[in-house]
Short mmCIF file of C-alpha atoms in Angstrom, two decimals:
data_model
loop_
_atom_site.label_atom_id
_atom_site.label_comp_id
_atom_site.label_asym_id
_atom_site.label_seq_id
_atom_site.Cartn_x
_atom_site.Cartn_y
_atom_site.Cartn_z
CA MET A 93 155.54 -20.54 135.94
CA SER A 94 154.59 -23.63 138.30
CA ASP A 95 156.09 -25.23 141.00
CA ARG A 96 154.55 -29.00 141.84
CA GLY A 97 155.92 -29.60 145.56
CA GLY A 98 157.26 -32.42 147.04
CA ARG A 99 159.91 -34.14 144.76
CA GLY A 100 158.63 -32.00 141.38
CA GLY A 101 160.02 -28.77 140.56
CA THR A 102 159.73 -25.27 139.03
CA ALA A 103 159.21 -24.94 135.56
CA ALA A 104 158.44 -21.46 133.61
CA VAL A 105 157.57 -20.73 129.85
CA GLY A 106 156.92 -17.57 128.37
CA THR A 107 157.87 -14.31 128.23
CA GLY A 108 158.63 -12.06 131.10
CA ASP A 109 159.52 -8.46 129.50
CA VAL A 110 158.28 -8.10 125.97
CA SER A 111 160.15 -5.39 125.38
CA THR A 112 163.10 -7.50 125.96
CA GLY A 113 162.09 -11.36 125.36
CA LYS A 114 163.68 -11.81 128.38
CA PRO A 115 162.30 -15.12 129.52
CA VAL A 116 160.20 -15.64 132.64
CA ASP A 117 162.57 -16.35 136.09
CA PRO A 118 161.16 -20.34 137.33
CA LYS A 119 162.35 -18.62 140.59
CA GLY A 120 161.14 -14.98 140.23
CA GLU A 121 158.62 -13.34 142.67
CA PHE A 122 155.06 -11.95 142.02
CA ARG A 123 152.12 -10.44 143.94
CA ILE A 124 149.93 -13.15 145.13
CA GLY A 125 146.73 -11.25 145.88
CA SER A 126 144.48 -12.89 147.67
CA ILE A 127 146.18 -15.86 148.64
CA THR A 128 147.26 -13.42 151.69
CA LYS A 129 143.93 -13.99 152.87
CA ASN A 130 145.22 -17.51 154.03
CA PHE A 131 148.37 -15.45 155.88
CA THR A 132 145.51 -13.57 157.55
CA ALA A 133 143.60 -16.17 158.23
CA VAL A 134 146.40 -18.28 159.93
CA LEU A 135 147.44 -15.53 161.93
CA THR A 136 143.83 -14.83 163.17
CA LEU A 137 143.74 -18.56 164.04
CA GLN A 138 147.03 -18.56 165.87
CA LEU A 139 145.19 -15.84 168.25
CA VAL A 140 142.02 -18.26 168.38
CA ALA A 141 144.74 -21.21 169.60
CA ARG A 142 146.41 -18.85 172.34
CA HIS A 143 142.72 -18.07 173.58
CA GLN A 144 143.36 -14.46 172.61
CA VAL A 145 140.62 -14.36 170.45
CA ASP A 146 137.17 -16.35 170.11
CA LEU A 147 135.86 -17.45 166.58
CA ASP A 148 132.32 -16.93 167.42
CA ALA A 149 132.32 -13.65 169.59
CA PRO A 150 132.12 -10.13 168.25
CA ALA A 151 135.08 -8.88 166.55
CA VAL A 152 134.23 -5.52 167.79
CA ASP A 153 135.65 -6.72 171.47
CA ARG A 154 139.09 -7.46 169.91
CA LEU A 155 139.46 -4.12 167.90
CA PRO A 156 140.35 -0.54 168.28
CA GLY A 157 137.68 1.39 168.57
CA GLY A 158 135.34 2.74 165.41
CA VAL A 159 136.67 0.15 163.17
CA LEU A 160 132.97 -1.60 163.34
CA PRO A 161 129.97 0.02 164.67
CA ALA A 162 129.71 -0.35 168.41
CA GLY A 163 127.40 -3.17 169.19
CA SER A 164 128.08 -5.13 166.24
CA PRO A 165 127.34 -8.65 166.13
CA ILE A 166 129.85 -9.96 163.34
CA THR A 167 132.27 -12.56 164.79
CA VAL A 168 135.64 -13.58 163.64
CA ARG A 169 134.39 -16.46 162.29
CA GLN A 170 131.75 -14.64 159.92
CA LEU A 171 135.03 -12.11 158.82
CA LEU A 172 136.78 -15.31 157.94
CA ASN A 173 134.33 -17.29 155.78
CA HIS A 174 132.89 -14.31 154.15
CA THR A 175 129.49 -14.09 155.77
CA SER A 176 129.58 -11.09 157.77
CA GLY A 177 127.49 -9.00 155.61
CA LEU A 178 130.18 -6.30 155.02
CA TYR A 179 130.07 -4.18 151.85
CA ASP A 180 133.51 -5.02 149.75
CA TYR A 181 135.05 -1.34 149.88
CA SER A 182 137.08 -2.22 147.00
CA ASN A 183 133.98 -2.07 144.72
CA ASP A 184 134.18 2.11 144.94
CA LEU A 185 137.98 2.05 143.54
CA PRO A 186 138.18 4.04 140.77
CA GLY A 187 139.16 0.79 138.65
CA VAL A 188 134.88 -0.17 139.43
CA LEU A 189 133.88 3.26 138.91
CA VAL A 190 135.57 4.68 135.67
CA GLY A 191 134.69 1.71 134.12
CA ASP A 192 138.43 1.22 132.56
CA THR A 193 140.81 -1.09 134.01
CA VAL A 194 143.49 0.85 133.36
CA THR A 195 142.72 4.14 133.86
CA GLY A 196 141.42 3.47 136.92
CA PHE A 197 144.23 1.56 138.36
CA GLN A 198 146.32 4.55 137.41
CA GLN A 199 144.39 6.57 139.88
CA PHE A 200 145.41 4.46 143.15
CA ARG A 201 148.31 2.50 141.99
CA TYR A 202 150.61 4.61 144.16
CA LYS A 203 148.21 6.15 146.92
CA THR A 204 148.71 5.06 150.37
CA TYR A 205 145.41 3.93 151.92
CA ASP A 206 144.34 3.69 156.11
CA PRO A 207 143.53 0.61 156.46
CA ALA A 208 140.78 1.62 159.10
CA GLY A 209 139.51 4.40 156.47
CA LEU A 210 139.02 1.45 153.77
CA VAL A 211 136.78 -0.37 156.37
CA ALA A 212 134.83 2.70 157.24
CA GLY A 213 134.40 3.28 153.76
CA ALA A 214 132.59 -0.25 153.32
CA VAL A 215 130.54 0.18 156.85
CA ALA A 216 129.08 3.58 155.22
CA HIS A 217 127.13 0.91 153.11
CA GLY A 218 125.42 -0.52 155.45
CA SER A 219 124.94 -4.25 156.13
CA GLN A 220 124.14 -6.42 152.93
CA PHE A 221 122.44 -8.99 154.89
CA THR A 222 122.31 -10.57 158.29
CA PRO A 223 125.60 -11.82 159.75
CA GLY A 224 125.77 -15.32 159.02
CA SER A 225 123.03 -16.03 156.61
CA ARG A 226 124.41 -15.83 153.43
CA TYR A 227 128.20 -15.97 151.85
CA GLN A 228 129.64 -12.55 149.58
CA TYR A 229 133.44 -12.68 149.30
CA SER A 230 134.61 -8.68 150.28
CA ASN A 231 137.83 -7.97 150.98
CA THR A 232 136.78 -5.65 153.48
CA ASN A 233 136.85 -8.89 155.93
CA PHE A 234 140.60 -9.10 155.68
CA VAL A 235 141.17 -5.93 156.15
CA VAL A 236 139.13 -5.97 159.79
CA LEU A 237 141.17 -9.40 159.87
CA GLY A 238 144.53 -7.59 159.58
CA LEU A 239 143.78 -4.67 162.35
CA LEU A 240 142.62 -7.15 164.58
CA VAL A 241 145.91 -8.90 164.49
CA GLU A 242 147.49 -5.45 164.83
CA HIS A 243 145.52 -4.66 167.95
CA VAL A 244 145.80 -7.76 169.57
CA THR A 245 149.52 -8.14 169.43
CA GLY A 246 149.93 -4.69 169.32
CA LYS A 247 152.83 -5.05 166.41
CA PRO A 248 152.68 -4.11 162.92
CA PHE A 249 150.99 -6.69 160.63
CA ALA A 250 153.95 -7.67 158.46
CA ARG A 251 156.18 -7.98 161.73
CA VAL A 252 153.68 -10.57 162.79
CA LEU A 253 153.00 -12.08 159.36
CA ASN A 254 157.37 -12.31 159.40
CA GLU A 255 157.63 -13.58 163.12
CA ARG A 256 154.93 -16.40 163.09
CA VAL A 257 154.90 -17.69 159.81
CA LEU A 258 157.36 -16.78 156.95
CA TRP A 259 160.18 -16.87 159.32
CA PRO A 260 159.40 -20.07 160.85
CA LEU A 261 158.93 -22.03 157.39
CA GLY A 262 162.23 -20.44 156.02
CA MET A 263 159.78 -18.41 153.15
CA ASP A 264 163.04 -16.13 151.95
CA ASP A 265 161.21 -15.23 148.81
CA THR A 266 157.90 -14.07 150.78
CA ARG A 267 157.17 -10.41 152.16
CA PHE A 268 154.65 -7.90 152.95
CA VAL A 269 156.40 -4.54 152.20
CA VAL A 270 153.04 -1.84 152.19
CA PRO A 271 153.59 0.94 151.03
CA ARG A 272 156.99 -0.21 149.23
CA LYS A 273 156.17 0.12 145.63
CA GLY A 274 158.78 -2.54 144.14
CA ILE A 275 158.86 -6.17 144.07
CA GLY A 276 162.22 -6.47 145.48
CA GLY A 277 163.79 -9.76 143.95
CA PRO A 278 163.96 -11.16 140.73
CA HIS A 279 160.23 -10.97 139.18
CA ALA A 280 158.69 -10.76 135.88
CA ILE A 281 157.06 -7.67 134.72
CA GLY A 282 153.39 -7.90 135.52
CA TYR A 283 150.91 -6.83 132.41
CA LEU A 284 147.74 -5.69 133.27
CA THR A 285 145.69 -6.07 129.63
CA GLU A 286 143.84 -3.16 128.26
CA ASP A 287 140.10 -3.43 128.24
CA ASP A 288 140.45 -2.64 124.66
CA ARG A 289 142.56 -5.54 123.34
CA SER A 290 143.87 -3.80 120.47
CA LYS A 291 146.45 -1.50 123.09
CA PRO A 292 149.56 -2.76 124.45
CA LEU A 293 150.03 -4.74 127.69
CA PHE A 294 150.21 -2.33 130.88
CA ASP A 295 153.33 -2.42 133.00
CA ALA A 296 151.65 -2.74 136.26
CA THR A 297 154.47 -4.39 138.20
CA GLU A 298 155.18 -1.08 140.65
CA GLN A 299 152.42 -0.06 143.52
CA THR A 300 151.69 0.33 146.46
CA ALA A 301 149.14 -2.72 147.00
CA SER A 302 147.98 -0.45 150.07
CA TRP A 303 144.65 -0.81 148.88
CA ILE A 304 143.85 -4.21 149.44
CA TRP A 305 146.23 -4.58 152.45
CA ALA A 306 146.38 -7.75 154.42
CA ALA A 307 143.68 -9.34 152.10
CA GLY A 308 146.19 -9.46 149.41
CA ALA A 309 149.49 -7.30 149.19
CA ALA A 310 151.89 -10.37 150.13
CA ILE A 311 154.38 -11.08 147.73
CA SER A 312 155.55 -14.70 147.12
CA SER A 313 157.07 -17.27 144.82
CA THR A 314 155.84 -20.27 143.50
CA ALA A 315 158.21 -22.60 145.71
CA ASP A 316 157.80 -20.47 148.99
CA LEU A 317 154.00 -21.12 148.51
CA ASN A 318 154.20 -24.99 148.02
CA THR A 319 156.48 -24.65 151.41
CA TYR A 320 153.76 -22.15 152.84
CA TRP A 321 151.02 -25.43 152.22
CA ARG A 322 153.04 -28.28 153.59
CA GLY A 323 153.88 -26.64 156.68
CA LEU A 324 150.27 -25.69 156.86
CA THR A 325 148.72 -28.96 156.20
CA ARG A 326 151.25 -30.69 158.36
CA GLY A 327 150.63 -29.04 161.26
CA ALA A 328 153.33 -26.70 161.35
CA LEU A 329 151.25 -23.14 161.66
CA LEU A 330 147.93 -24.27 163.59
CA PRO A 331 146.99 -26.49 165.67
CA LYS A 332 144.68 -29.61 164.46
CA ALA A 333 141.77 -28.12 166.36
CA GLN A 334 142.15 -24.80 164.21
CA LEU A 335 143.28 -26.17 161.13
CA ALA A 336 140.38 -28.23 160.81
CA GLU A 337 138.45 -24.80 161.31
CA MET A 338 140.01 -23.49 158.75
CA GLU A 339 139.24 -26.92 156.37
CA ALA A 340 135.52 -27.00 157.25
CA THR A 341 133.83 -25.63 153.88
CA GLN A 342 130.63 -24.60 152.95
CA PRO A 343 129.41 -25.31 149.21
CA VAL A 344 129.65 -21.73 147.75
CA ASP A 345 128.19 -22.80 143.93
CA SER A 346 125.67 -24.46 142.55
CA THR A 347 127.46 -27.35 141.75
CA GLY A 348 128.69 -28.27 145.19
CA THR A 349 132.50 -28.57 143.75
CA SER A 350 133.61 -25.36 145.18
CA GLY A 351 133.55 -24.26 148.79
CA TYR A 352 135.22 -21.98 151.15
CA GLY A 353 136.10 -21.93 154.97
CA LEU A 354 138.28 -20.02 156.66
CA GLY A 355 140.37 -18.40 154.68
CA LEU A 356 140.64 -21.28 152.75
CA ARG A 357 139.58 -22.72 149.02
CA ARG A 358 138.10 -26.13 148.81
CA PHE A 359 137.64 -27.66 144.95
CA THR A 360 136.37 -31.28 144.40
CA LEU A 361 138.09 -32.50 141.45
CA SER A 362 136.91 -34.52 138.58
CA CYS A 363 138.34 -37.29 140.19
CA GLY A 364 136.88 -36.91 143.48
CA THR A 365 140.46 -35.54 144.72
CA GLN A 366 139.72 -32.58 147.33
CA VAL A 367 142.31 -29.46 147.29
CA TYR A 368 142.71 -26.76 149.31
CA GLY A 369 144.25 -23.42 149.04
CA HIS A 370 143.68 -20.24 147.43
CA ASP A 371 143.77 -17.94 144.11
CA GLY A 372 145.10 -14.33 143.59
CA ILE A 373 144.39 -11.67 141.12
CA LEU A 374 146.51 -8.46 141.66
CA GLN A 375 147.29 -6.14 138.57
CA GLY A 376 149.95 -7.52 136.65
CA TYR A 377 149.57 -11.14 138.14
CA GLN A 378 147.18 -14.61 138.64
CA THR A 379 147.77 -17.31 140.60
CA TYR A 380 145.89 -20.66 141.74
CA SER A 381 148.13 -22.18 144.66
CA TYR A 382 146.38 -25.58 146.21
CA THR A 383 147.44 -28.62 148.23
CA THR A 384 145.88 -31.90 149.12
CA LYS A 385 144.48 -32.34 152.38
CA ASP A 386 147.56 -34.25 153.66
CA GLY A 387 150.13 -31.90 152.37
CA ALA A 388 151.73 -34.60 150.07
CA ARG A 389 151.18 -32.41 146.58
CA GLN A 390 151.12 -28.91 145.97
CA LEU A 391 150.66 -26.85 142.60
CA THR A 392 151.28 -23.37 142.58
CA VAL A 393 150.65 -22.08 138.90
CA SER A 394 151.14 -18.20 138.39
CA ALA A 395 150.73 -15.56 135.26
CA ASN A 396 152.22 -12.41 134.65
CA ALA A 397 149.25 -11.61 133.03
CA SER A 398 145.81 -9.88 134.67
CA ASN A 399 142.48 -8.74 133.24
CA ASN A 400 142.58 -11.98 131.10
CA SER A 401 139.83 -14.68 131.77
CA LYS A 402 141.99 -17.00 129.28
CA VAL A 403 144.98 -17.06 131.25
CA PHE A 404 142.79 -17.29 134.84
CA THR A 405 140.63 -20.34 133.08
CA ALA A 406 144.24 -22.18 132.18
CA GLU A 407 145.78 -22.01 135.12
CA ARG A 408 142.37 -23.72 136.95
CA ALA A 409 142.51 -26.26 134.50
CA THR A 410 145.91 -27.22 135.59
CA LEU A 411 144.73 -28.73 138.93
CA ASP A 412 142.63 -31.73 137.44
CA PRO A 413 145.65 -33.06 135.43
CA VAL A 414 148.26 -32.61 138.43
CA PHE A 415 146.15 -33.50 140.85
CA CYS A 416 144.23 -36.61 139.20
CA GLY A 417 146.97 -37.49 137.55
CA ARG A 418 145.59 -37.85 133.75
CA PRO A 419 143.84 -35.32 131.42
CA SER A 420 140.52 -33.53 132.38
CA SER A 421 137.56 -34.43 130.70
CA PRO A 422 135.15 -32.08 128.43
CA SER A 423 132.86 -32.07 131.33
CA ALA A 424 135.71 -31.44 133.95
CA THR A 425 137.37 -28.78 131.65
CA ARG A 426 133.92 -27.01 131.69
CA ALA A 427 133.48 -27.03 135.25
CA ALA A 428 136.92 -25.54 135.74
CA SER A 429 135.78 -22.84 133.73
CA ALA A 430 132.95 -21.88 135.34
CA ASP A 431 135.28 -22.00 138.33
CA SER A 432 137.40 -19.64 137.14
CA ALA A 433 134.97 -17.34 135.96
CA HIS A 434 133.14 -17.18 139.20
CA ILE A 435 136.22 -16.48 141.09
CA ALA A 436 137.55 -13.59 138.71
CA LYS A 437 134.05 -12.03 139.23
CA GLU A 438 134.42 -12.18 143.10
CA GLU A 439 138.11 -11.17 142.89
CA THR A 440 137.54 -8.25 140.62
CA VAL A 441 133.95 -6.92 141.32
CA GLY A 442 131.36 -7.88 143.82
CA VAL A 443 128.81 -10.79 143.07
CA SER A 444 125.23 -10.87 144.53
CA PRO A 445 125.44 -12.54 147.93
CA GLU A 446 124.69 -16.48 147.87
CA PRO A 447 122.53 -18.29 150.33
CA LEU A 448 124.66 -20.58 152.43
CA ARG A 449 124.30 -24.65 151.41
CA ARG A 450 124.43 -26.78 154.31
#
């Protein structure tokens, strides 16, 4: 399912329910996974713009007591750009520990986790490196930021998201409903591919998504996400200074074509065009959602299948043809495949921290 934004449209191919053969609804909703991180980043940077939060001050100063250790030097910026050194608590979830994707998911899909408890589990592992020295993607960072948003505003995360992002942009298909289990609107069934490919696809549509909270639990549609990127890039959500901070990326791979800013990924495509956005993987769904820096064109591609690297690679491969206006070259295809493999690994299991390349 994809939507190109602007004067483009929404298109859908494939099956939304394998038991009935019902096709995917082009207006359907889905779990967007880590694209939620950009929502959380926007809420945080709005507080920065209001001088309620300082990007380069210790985050512990704006958090409830006990979330981070007293005296922690980790700054708000380091949480936003994944250089905090905080361990990724999701590596301790059963899906990783039992060594079987579906079996592990069934152990936590309906649980309701305390966000502060998730952070406490990560903190117990100790710092993974000196804050600010390395990049290492960690869901813990954005759970901490969600707690910061709640503490500073005095409101639940979902309410702040509604009031400051979703309602102003008219994003009627987007919601944050943790710990409700269902998606709510029309949707394709989200299938989790078994590690043993001979087994049938597993229906993972329903879950609380509590385990990922402000780092990945939102629900949206392709059209809504493209509306979001247009609004963000054109100044509807952040002042120019904070948007520039978000878009200032550091290379996070050896090619230099992939970077990360403040809750925002950046790809340099084969034609030299740079696109900004985020990916998302949550059980049952995999999504890429990107925009040009000027907001002139967006592309959101989502599939109702996860734990499937071929699907995720195919989604990444759509960026070059859409934004460059020509088919991908063999070298661009190889680069896209490498990008998708690295991101999928970040999203599903921790990777070794990368030194910052400035």
